[in-house]
Coordinates of C-alpha atoms in Angstrom, one line a residue:
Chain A
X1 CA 21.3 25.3 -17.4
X2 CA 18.7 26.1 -14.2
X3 CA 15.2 26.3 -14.1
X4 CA 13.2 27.4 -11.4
X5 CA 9.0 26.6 -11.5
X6 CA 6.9 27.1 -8.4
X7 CA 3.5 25.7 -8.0
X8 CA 1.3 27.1 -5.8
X9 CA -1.5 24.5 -5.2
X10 CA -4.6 27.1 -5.2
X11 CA -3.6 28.1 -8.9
X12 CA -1.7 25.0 -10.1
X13 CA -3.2 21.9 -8.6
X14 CA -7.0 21.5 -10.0
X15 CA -9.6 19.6 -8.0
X16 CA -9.4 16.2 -7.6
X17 CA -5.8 16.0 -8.2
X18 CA -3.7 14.3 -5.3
X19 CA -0.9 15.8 -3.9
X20 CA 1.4 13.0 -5.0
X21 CA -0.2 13.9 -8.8
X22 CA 0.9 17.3 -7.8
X23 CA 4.6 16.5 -6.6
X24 CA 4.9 14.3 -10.0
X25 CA 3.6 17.7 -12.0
X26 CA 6.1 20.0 -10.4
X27 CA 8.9 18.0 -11.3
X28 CA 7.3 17.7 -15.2
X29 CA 7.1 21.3 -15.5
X30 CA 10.5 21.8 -15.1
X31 CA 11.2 18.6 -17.5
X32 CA 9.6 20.5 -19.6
X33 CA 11.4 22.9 -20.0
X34 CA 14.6 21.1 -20.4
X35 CA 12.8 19.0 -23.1
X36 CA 12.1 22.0 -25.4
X37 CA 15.8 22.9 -25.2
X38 CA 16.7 20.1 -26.1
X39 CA 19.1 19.6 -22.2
X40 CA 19.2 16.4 -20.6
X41 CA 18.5 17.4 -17.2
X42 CA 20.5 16.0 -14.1
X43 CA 19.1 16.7 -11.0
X44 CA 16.8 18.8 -9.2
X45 CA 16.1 20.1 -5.9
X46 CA 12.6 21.2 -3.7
X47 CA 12.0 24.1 -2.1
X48 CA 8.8 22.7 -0.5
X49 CA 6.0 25.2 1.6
X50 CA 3.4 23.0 3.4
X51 CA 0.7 24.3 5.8
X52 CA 1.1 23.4 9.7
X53 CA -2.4 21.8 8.6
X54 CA -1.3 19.1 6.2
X55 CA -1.4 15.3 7.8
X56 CA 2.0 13.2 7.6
X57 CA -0.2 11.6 4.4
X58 CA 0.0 14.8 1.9
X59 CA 3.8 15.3 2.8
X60 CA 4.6 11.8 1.9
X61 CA 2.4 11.9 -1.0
X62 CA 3.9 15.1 -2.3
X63 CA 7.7 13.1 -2.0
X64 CA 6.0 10.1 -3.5
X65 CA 5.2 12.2 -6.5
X66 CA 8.5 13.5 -6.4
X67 CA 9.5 10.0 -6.5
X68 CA 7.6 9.3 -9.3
X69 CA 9.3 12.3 -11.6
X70 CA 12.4 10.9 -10.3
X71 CA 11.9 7.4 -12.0
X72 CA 10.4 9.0 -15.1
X73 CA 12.4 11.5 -16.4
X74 CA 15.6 9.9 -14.6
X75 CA 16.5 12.9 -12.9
X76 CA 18.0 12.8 -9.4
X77 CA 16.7 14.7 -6.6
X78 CA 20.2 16.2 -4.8
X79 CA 18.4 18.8 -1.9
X80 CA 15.9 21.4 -0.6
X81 CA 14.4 23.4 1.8
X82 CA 11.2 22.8 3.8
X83 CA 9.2 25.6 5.3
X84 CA 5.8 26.4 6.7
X85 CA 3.4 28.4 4.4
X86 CA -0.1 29.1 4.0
X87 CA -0.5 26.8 0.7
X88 CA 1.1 24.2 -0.3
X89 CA 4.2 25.4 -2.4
X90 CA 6.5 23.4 -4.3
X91 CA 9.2 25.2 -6.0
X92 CA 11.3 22.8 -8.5
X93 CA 14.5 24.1 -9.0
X94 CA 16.6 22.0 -12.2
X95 CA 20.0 22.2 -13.3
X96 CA 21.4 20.2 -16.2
X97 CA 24.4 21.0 -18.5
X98 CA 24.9 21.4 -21.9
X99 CA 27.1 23.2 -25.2
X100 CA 23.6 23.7 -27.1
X101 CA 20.6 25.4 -26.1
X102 CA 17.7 25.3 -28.9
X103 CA 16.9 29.0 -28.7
X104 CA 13.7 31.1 -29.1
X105 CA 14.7 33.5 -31.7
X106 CA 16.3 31.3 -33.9
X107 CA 13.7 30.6 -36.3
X108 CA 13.8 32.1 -40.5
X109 CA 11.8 32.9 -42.8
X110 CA 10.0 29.8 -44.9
X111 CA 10.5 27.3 -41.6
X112 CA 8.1 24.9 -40.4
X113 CA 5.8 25.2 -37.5
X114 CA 5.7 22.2 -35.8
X115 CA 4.3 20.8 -32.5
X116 CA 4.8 17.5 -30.3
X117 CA 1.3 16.7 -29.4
X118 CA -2.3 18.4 -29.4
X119 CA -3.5 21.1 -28.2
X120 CA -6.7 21.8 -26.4
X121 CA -7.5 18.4 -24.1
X122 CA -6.0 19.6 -21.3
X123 CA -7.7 23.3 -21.6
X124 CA -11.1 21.1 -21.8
X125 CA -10.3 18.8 -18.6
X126 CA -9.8 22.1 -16.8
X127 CA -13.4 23.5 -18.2
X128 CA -14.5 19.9 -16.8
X129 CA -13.3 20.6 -13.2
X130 CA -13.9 24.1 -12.8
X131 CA -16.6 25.0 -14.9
X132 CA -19.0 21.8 -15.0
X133 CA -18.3 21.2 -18.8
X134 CA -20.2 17.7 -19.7
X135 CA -18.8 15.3 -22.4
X136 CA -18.3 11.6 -23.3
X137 CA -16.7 9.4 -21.0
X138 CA -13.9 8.2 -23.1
X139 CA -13.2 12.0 -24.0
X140 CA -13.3 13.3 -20.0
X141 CA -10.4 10.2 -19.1
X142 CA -8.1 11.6 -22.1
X143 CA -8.7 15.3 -20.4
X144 CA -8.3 14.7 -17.0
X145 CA -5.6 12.2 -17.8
X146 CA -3.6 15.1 -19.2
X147 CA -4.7 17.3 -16.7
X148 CA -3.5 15.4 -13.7
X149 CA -0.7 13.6 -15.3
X150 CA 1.2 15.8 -17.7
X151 CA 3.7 14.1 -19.7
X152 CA 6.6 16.4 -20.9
X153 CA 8.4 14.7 -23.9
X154 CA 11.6 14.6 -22.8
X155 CA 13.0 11.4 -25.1
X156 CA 11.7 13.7 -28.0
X157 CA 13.0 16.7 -27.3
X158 CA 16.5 15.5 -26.9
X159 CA 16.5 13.8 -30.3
X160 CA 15.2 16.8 -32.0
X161 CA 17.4 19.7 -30.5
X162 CA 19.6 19.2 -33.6
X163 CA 16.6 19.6 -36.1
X164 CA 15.0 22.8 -34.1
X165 CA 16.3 26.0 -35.1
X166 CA 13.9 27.5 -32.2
X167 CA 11.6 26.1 -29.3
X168 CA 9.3 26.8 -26.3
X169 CA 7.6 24.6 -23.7
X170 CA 4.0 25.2 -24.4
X171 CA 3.1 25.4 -21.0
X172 CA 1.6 28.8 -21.2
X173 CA -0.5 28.1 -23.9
X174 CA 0.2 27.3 -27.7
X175 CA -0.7 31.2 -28.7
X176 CA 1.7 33.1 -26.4
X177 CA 4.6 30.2 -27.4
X178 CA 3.9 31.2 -31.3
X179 CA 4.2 34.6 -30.7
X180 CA 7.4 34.4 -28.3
X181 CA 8.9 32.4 -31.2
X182 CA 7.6 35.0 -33.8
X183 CA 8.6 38.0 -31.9
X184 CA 12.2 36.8 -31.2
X185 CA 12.9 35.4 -34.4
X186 CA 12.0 38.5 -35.8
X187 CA 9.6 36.2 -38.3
X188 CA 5.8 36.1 -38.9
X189 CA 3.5 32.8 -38.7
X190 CA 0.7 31.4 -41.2
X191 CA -0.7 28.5 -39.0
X192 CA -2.7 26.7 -41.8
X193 CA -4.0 23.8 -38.5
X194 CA -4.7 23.7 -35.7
X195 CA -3.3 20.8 -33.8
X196 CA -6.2 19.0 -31.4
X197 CA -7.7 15.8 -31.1
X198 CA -10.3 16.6 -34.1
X199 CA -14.1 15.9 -34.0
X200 CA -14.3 14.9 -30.2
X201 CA -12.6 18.5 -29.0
X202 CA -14.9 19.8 -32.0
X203 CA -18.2 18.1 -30.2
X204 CA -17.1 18.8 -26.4
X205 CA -16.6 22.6 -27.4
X206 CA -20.3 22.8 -29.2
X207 CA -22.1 20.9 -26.1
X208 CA -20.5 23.6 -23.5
X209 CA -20.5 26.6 -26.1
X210 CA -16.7 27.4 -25.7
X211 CA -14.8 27.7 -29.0
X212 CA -12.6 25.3 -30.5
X213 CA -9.6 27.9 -31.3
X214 CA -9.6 28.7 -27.7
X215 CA -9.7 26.1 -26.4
X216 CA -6.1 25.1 -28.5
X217 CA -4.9 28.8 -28.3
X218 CA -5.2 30.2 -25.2
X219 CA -6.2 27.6 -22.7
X220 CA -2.2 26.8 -21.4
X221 CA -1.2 23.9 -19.4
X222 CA -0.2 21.4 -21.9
X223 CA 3.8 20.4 -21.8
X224 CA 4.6 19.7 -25.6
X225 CA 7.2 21.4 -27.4
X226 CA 6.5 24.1 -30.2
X227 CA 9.2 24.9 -32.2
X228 CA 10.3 25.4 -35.7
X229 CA 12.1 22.9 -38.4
X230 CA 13.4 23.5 -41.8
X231 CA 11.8 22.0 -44.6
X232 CA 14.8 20.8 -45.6
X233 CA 14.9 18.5 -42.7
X234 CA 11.3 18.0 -41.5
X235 CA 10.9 14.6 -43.1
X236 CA 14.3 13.7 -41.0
X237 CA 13.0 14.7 -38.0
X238 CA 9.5 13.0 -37.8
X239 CA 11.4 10.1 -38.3
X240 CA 12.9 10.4 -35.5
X241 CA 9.3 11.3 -34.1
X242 CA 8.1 8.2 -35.1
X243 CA 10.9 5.9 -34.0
X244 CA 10.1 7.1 -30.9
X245 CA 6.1 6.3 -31.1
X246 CA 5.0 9.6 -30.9
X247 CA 4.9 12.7 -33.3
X248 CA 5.7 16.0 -34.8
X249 CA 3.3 18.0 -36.5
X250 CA 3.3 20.6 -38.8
X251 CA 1.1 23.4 -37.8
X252 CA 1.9 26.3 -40.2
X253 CA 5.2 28.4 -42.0
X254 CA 7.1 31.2 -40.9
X255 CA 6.8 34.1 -43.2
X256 CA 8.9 37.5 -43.9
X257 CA 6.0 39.4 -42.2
X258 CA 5.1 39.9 -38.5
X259 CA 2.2 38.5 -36.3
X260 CA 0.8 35.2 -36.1
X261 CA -2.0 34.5 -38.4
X262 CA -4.6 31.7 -37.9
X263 CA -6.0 29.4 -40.9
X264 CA -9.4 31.3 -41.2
X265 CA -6.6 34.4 -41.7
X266 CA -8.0 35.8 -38.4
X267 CA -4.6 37.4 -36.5
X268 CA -4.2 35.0 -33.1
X269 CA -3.8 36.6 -30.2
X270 CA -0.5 37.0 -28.0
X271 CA -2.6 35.8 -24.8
X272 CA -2.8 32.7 -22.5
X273 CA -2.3 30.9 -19.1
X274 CA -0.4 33.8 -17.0
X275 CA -0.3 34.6 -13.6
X276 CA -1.4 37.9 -12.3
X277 CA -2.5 38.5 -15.5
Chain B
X1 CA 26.6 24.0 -5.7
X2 CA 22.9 24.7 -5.9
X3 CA 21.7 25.9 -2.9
X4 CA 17.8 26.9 -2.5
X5 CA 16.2 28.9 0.4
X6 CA 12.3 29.7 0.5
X7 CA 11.5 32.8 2.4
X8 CA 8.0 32.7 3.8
X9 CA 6.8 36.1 4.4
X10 CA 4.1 34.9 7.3
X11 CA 7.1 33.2 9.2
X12 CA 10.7 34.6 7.7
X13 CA 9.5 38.1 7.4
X14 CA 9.0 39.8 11.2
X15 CA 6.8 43.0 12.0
X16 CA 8.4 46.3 10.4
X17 CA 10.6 44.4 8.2
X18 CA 10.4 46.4 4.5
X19 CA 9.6 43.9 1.3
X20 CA 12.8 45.3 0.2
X21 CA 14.8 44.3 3.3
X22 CA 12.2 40.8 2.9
X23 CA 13.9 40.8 -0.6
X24 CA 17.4 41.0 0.3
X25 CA 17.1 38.8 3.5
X26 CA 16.3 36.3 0.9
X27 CA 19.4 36.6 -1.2
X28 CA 20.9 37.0 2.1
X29 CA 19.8 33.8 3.1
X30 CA 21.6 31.7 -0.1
X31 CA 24.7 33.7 0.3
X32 CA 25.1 33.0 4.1
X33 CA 25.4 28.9 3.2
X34 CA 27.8 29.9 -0.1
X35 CA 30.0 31.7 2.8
X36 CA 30.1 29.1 4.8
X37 CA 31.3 26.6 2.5
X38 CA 33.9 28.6 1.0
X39 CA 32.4 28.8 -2.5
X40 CA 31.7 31.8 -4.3
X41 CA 28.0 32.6 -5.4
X42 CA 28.0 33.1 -9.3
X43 CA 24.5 33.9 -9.8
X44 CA 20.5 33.0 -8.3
X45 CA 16.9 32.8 -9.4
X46 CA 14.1 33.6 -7.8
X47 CA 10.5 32.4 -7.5
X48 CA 8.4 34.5 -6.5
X49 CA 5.1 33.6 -4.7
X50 CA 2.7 37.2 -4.2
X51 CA -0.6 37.5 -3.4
X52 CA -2.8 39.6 -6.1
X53 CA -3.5 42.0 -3.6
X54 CA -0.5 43.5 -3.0
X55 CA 0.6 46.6 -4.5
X56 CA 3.0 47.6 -7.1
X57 CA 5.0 49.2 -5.1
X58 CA 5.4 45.8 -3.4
X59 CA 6.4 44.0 -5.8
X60 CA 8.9 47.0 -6.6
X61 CA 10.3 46.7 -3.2
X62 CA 11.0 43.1 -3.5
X63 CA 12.8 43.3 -6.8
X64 CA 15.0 46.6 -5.1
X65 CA 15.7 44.5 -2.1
X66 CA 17.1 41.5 -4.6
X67 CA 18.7 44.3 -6.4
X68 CA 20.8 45.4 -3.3
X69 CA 21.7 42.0 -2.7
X70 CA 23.1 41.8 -5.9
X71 CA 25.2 44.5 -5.4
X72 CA 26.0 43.7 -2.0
X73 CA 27.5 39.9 -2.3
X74 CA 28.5 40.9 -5.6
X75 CA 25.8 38.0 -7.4
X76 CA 23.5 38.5 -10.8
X77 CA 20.4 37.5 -10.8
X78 CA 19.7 35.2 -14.3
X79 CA 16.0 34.8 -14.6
X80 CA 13.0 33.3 -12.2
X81 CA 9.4 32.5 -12.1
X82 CA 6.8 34.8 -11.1
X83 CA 2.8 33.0 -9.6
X84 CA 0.1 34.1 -7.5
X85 CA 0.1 33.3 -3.8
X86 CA -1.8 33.5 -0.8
X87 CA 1.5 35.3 1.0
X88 CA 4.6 36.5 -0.5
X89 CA 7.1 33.8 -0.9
X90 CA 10.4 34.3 -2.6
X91 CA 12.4 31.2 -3.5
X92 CA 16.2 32.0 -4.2
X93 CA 17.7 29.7 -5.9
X94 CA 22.3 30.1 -5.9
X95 CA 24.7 28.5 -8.0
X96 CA 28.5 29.0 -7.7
X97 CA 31.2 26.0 -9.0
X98 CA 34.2 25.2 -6.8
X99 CA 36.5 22.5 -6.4
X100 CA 36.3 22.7 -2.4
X101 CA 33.4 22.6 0.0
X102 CA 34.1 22.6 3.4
X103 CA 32.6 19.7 5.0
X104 CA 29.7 19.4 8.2
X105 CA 31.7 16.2 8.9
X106 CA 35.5 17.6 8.6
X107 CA 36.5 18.3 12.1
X108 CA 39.0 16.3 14.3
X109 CA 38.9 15.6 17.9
X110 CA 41.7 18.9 19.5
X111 CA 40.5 21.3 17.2
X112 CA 38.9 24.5 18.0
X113 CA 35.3 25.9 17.7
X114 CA 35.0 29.3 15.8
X115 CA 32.4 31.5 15.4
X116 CA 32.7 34.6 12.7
X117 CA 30.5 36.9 14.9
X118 CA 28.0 36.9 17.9
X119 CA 25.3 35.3 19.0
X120 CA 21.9 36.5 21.0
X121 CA 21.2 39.7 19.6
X122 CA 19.1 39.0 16.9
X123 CA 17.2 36.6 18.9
X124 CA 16.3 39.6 21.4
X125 CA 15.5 41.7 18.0
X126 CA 13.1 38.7 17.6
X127 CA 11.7 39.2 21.3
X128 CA 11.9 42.9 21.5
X129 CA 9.6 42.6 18.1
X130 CA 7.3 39.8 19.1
X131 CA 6.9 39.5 22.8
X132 CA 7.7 43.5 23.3
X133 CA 10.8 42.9 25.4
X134 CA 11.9 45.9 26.7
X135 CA 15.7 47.2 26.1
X136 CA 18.1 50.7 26.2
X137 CA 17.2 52.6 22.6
X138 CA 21.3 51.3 21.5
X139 CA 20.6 48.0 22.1
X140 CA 17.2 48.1 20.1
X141 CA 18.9 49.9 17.2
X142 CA 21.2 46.9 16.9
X143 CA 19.1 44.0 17.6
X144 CA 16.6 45.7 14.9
X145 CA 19.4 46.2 12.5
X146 CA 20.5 42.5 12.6
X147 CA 16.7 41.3 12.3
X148 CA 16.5 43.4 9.6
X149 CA 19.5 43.6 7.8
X150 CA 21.0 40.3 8.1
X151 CA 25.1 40.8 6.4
X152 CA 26.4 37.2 6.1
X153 CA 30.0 37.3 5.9
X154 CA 30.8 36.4 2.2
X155 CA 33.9 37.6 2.3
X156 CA 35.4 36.3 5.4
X157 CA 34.4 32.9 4.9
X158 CA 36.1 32.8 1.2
X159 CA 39.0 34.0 3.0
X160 CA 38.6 31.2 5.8
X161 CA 37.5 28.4 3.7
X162 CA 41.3 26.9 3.4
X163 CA 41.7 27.2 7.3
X164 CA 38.3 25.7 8.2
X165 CA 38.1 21.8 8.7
X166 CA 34.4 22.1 8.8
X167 CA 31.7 24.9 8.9
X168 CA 28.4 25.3 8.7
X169 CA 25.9 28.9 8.2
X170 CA 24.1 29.3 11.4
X171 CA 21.1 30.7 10.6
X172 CA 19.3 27.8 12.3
X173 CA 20.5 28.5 15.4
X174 CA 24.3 28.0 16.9
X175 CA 23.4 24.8 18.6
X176 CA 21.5 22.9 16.0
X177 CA 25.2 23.8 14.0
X178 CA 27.5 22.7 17.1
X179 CA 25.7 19.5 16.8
X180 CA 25.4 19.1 13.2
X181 CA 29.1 19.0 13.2
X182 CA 29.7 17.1 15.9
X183 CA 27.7 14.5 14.8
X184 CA 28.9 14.6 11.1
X185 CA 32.2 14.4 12.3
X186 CA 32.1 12.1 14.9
X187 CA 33.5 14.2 17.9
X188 CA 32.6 15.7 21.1
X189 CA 32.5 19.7 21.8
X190 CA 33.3 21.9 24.8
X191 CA 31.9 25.0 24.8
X192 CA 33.9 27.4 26.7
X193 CA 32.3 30.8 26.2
X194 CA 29.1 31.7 24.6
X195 CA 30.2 34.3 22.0
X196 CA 27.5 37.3 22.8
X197 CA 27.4 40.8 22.9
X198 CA 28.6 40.9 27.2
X199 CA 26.9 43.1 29.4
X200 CA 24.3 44.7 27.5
X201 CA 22.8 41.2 26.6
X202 CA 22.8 40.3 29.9
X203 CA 20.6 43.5 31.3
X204 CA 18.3 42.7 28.3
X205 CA 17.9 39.4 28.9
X206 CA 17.4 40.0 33.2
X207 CA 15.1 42.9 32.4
X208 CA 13.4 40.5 30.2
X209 CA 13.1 37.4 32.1
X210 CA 15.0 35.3 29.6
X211 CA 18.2 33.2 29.7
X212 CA 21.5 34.4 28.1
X213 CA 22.0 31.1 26.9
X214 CA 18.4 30.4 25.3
X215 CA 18.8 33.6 23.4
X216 CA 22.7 32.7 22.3
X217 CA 22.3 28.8 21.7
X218 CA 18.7 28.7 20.3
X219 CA 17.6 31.7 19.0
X220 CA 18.8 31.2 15.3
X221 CA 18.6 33.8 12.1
X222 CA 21.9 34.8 13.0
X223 CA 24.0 34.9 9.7
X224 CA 27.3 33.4 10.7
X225 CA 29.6 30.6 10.3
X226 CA 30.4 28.4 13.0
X227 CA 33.7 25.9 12.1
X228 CA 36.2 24.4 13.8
X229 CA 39.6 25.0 13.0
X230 CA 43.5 23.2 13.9
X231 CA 45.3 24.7 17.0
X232 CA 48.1 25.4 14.8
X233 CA 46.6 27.6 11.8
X234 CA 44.2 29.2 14.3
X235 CA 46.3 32.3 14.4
X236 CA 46.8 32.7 10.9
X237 CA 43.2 32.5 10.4
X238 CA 42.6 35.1 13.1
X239 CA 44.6 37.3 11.3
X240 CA 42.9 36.9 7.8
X241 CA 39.7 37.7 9.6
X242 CA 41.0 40.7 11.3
X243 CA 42.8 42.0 7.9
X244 CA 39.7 42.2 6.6
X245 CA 38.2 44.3 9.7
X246 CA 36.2 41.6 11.6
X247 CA 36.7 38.4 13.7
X248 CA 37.1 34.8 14.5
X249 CA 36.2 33.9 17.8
X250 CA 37.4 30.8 19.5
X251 CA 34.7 29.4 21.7
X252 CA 35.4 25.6 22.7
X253 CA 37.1 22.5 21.2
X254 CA 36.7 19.5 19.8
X255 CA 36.9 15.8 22.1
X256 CA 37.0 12.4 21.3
X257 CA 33.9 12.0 23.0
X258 CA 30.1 12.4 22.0
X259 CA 27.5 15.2 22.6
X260 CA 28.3 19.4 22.9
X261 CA 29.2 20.7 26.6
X262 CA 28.2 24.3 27.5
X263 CA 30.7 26.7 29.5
X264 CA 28.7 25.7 33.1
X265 CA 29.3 21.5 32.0
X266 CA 25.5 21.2 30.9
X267 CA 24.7 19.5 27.6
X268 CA 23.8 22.0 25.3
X269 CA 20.5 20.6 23.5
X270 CA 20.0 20.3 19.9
X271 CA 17.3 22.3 18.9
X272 CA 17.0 25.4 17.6
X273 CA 14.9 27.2 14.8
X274 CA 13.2 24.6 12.7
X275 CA 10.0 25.3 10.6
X276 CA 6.9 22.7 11.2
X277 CA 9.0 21.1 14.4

C-alpha cells in the first residue's frame, strides 16, 4: 500500500503553526490514511521543497517534526529528495503492506454510520486564525490544539479494520467522506447526529454567526476515521473503542436510497476542504 | 524500492521546456535511478503542486507528459495527490520489488569504470539555454533534445544489472557519482578518458569560453549510469549493451588508493549539481 500527501505550507500550514508542527502534520496525514484502512504502515520517505530563504532553524525543525511522527505512529523514515522551491513543500510518501484493505464501497443497506472523534473543532480553530473568530479560552486551546497537532487514530483504526465493512480518512471534510462512502457503496445515508463537541461548538458558532452543520460538514481538516459497521457487530467494536480510551460513534444508517440526508431531513451536500476547488 | 524525485518547475524545468516534456522528465527522473539499480519500475504516484493560475491546458500537458512516460518505460501510474502551489511541482513517487540492487559501495580495486552514454552535451543544452552560448544548428538540436527529452536507459541497465559491481544514475553530475562510489566502496579511480561527444564539444566549448571538462564532469541532468564493472565480464557486458543497439563505455579503473584522477592526473572534484548547495 503507498500513499502520497503533499503539503504546501501557504495552503496547509495555518498561522502560528511552527514548521516542526508542520513536518509532524505531514507525516499524520499520511497516517491517516493508513489508519482508515485499517494498514499498519512501515515507513515513509520525504520529498522536501524549501526556499533558498529558510534559516538552518526551519530545516531542522521541519526534520524534528518529522522526528516526532516518527516516534508516534512508529513508522520509520527510509529516504527522500531535497530540492529548492518557492514554498515550503513536504511531500510524505508511505508504504505499508497488507492482505486487507477496508474499502470505500463496501458498505449495505441497514449499516451503521459511525465516526472516531468529532467533527467541527478543528474547522472552528481555523475560523480562529484566519478569520478572527472569538470564543472561550478553554474552547480556542481544544481548536488550535487540533489544528496544529492532528492526531490520526492509528491504534484504532487497526483494531477495527475487521469490524468496517467501508472507511475514509476524514481529512477532506466529514460531508464529502459520507458521500464517497454512499456513492461507492451504492447506498444512501440518514445521519440522525451530528458528531461535535455539543454546546461549546453550538455557542462559538452563534458568537461568530457561522453555522453549526458547517462547521461539522464541510469545514475538512480533521484526521478521524468515518466508516460503516454492522449492527450486528457495533456493540463489539466500541468495545474495542473503549479498551483503547477513545471512541466510535454512531452518526446515522445506511439506507436502500441514494444521497446523504441530515437529521433536520435537509439533503447534505457533497462539498468540503479541496484544492483548486 | 521506493524511490521519490520532486521536480521543481522554477529550477528542474529550463526555458522552452513543454509541461508535457516537464511531466515526463519527472517520470524520467524515477526511472533513471530504477535503471541504474537494476530493478524494474512497477508503478509511480504523483504529487502534483500547481499554481491556480495556470491553465487547463497545463495541467493537460502535465498529465500527457506522465502519460508518455508510462508508455515509454513501460510503468502505470496508481493514483496521487493533487494541491495548490505557488509553482508547478510534480513529485513522482516509483516502486518496483527485486531481490538485487546494485550497490554505490560494490566496486573492487582493478575494476573498470563504465559509463552507458556521454557526457557534456546536456550541460551545453543548459548553457546554450541560459547563458546564450553560441553553437552549429546540429549541435543545438542535440543538446536541446537531451535537455528536453531526457531517455534514461531502462533497458540497458536491467540488462547490465548482473555485470555491474556497483552503479549509480548520474543525473547529479558524473563526478558527484565517480565519487559517490569511490567512497562507498572504499577505492581509488583513474579516469582515463572523459566520455563526450569529441570534436563538436570541443568547438562549442572554445567558441564558448568553457572547459570540456567542467561541462563533462560537472554539468549533471544527464540520465545515465555510471558503474564499474570486472575486467573479465567487461566484454560480455559490452556486448549485451550493443545487442540492444547502444553502449558501454570504459573510461578509467578502480585503485587501491583514495580520491578520483582525471585523464591529465588532476583530482577531479566532487561537486556537481546539488540544489540549495
Amino acid at each position: 500500500v503507498l500513499k502520497s500527501d503533499m503539503l504546501v505550507a501557504r495552503t496547509d500550514v495555518p498561522p502560528g503553526m511552527t514548521l516542526r508542527q508542520a513536518g509532524r502534520k505531514s507525516v499524520a496525514m499520511c497516517v491517516s490514511d493508513f489508519a482508515a484502512k485499517g494498514v499498519p504502515p512501515e515507513a515513509f520517505m520525504v520529498s522536501l521543497g524549501v526556499p533558498r530563504s529558510l534559516p538552518d532553524a526551519g530545516v531542522k525543525g521541519l526534520v524534528k517534526g518529522l522526528g516526532d511522527g516518527m516516534g508516534e505512529w512508529g513508522v520509520r523514515l527510509i529516504g527522500g529528495d531535497t530540492n529548492e522551491a518557492d514554498d515550503v513543500i513536504v511531500d510524505c510518501i508511505m508504504a505499508g503492506f497488507s492482505d486487507h484493505l477496508v474499502p470505500r464501497g463496501g458498505a449495505r443497506p441497514g449499516e451503521l454510520v459511525v465516526v472516531t472523534g468529532e467533527f467541527g473543532t478543528t474547522s472552528a480553530g481555523l475560523k480562529i486564525l484566519l478569520e478572527g473568530a472569538r470564543c472561550e479560552p478553554a474552547f480556542r486551546r481544544a481548536a488550535l490544539e487540533n489544528v496544529y497537532m492532528p492526531s490520526p487514530k492509528l491504534k484504532l483504526g487497526l483494531s477495527l479494520s475487521g469490524y468496517l465493512s467501508s472507511a475514509m480518512d476524514s481529512s477532506d471534510g466529514l460531508a464529502i467522506c459520507l458521500h464517497a462512502i454512499a456513492v461507492m457503496s451504492g447506498v444512501g445515508m440518514k445521519i440522525r447526529k451530528l458528531p461535535h463537541r455539543g454546546a461549546e461548538l453550538e455557542r462559538f458558532a452563534k458568537r461568530n454567526g457561522y453555522a453549526v452543520e458547517d462547521l461539522v460538514l464541510y469545514g475538512g481538516e480533521e484526521y478521524e476515521i468515518v466508516g460503516t459497521v454492522s449492527k450486528r457487530r457495533i456493540a463489539e467494536a466500541q468495545g474495542v473503542a473503549s479498551s483503547l480510551g477513545t471512541q466510535l460513534i454512531v452518526i446515522g444508517e445506511t439506507t436502500r436510497g441514494t444521497g446523504v440526508e441530515s437529521p433536520n431531513g435537509i439533503p447534505i451536500e457533497n462539498r468540503g476542504w479541496v484544492h483548486l476547488s
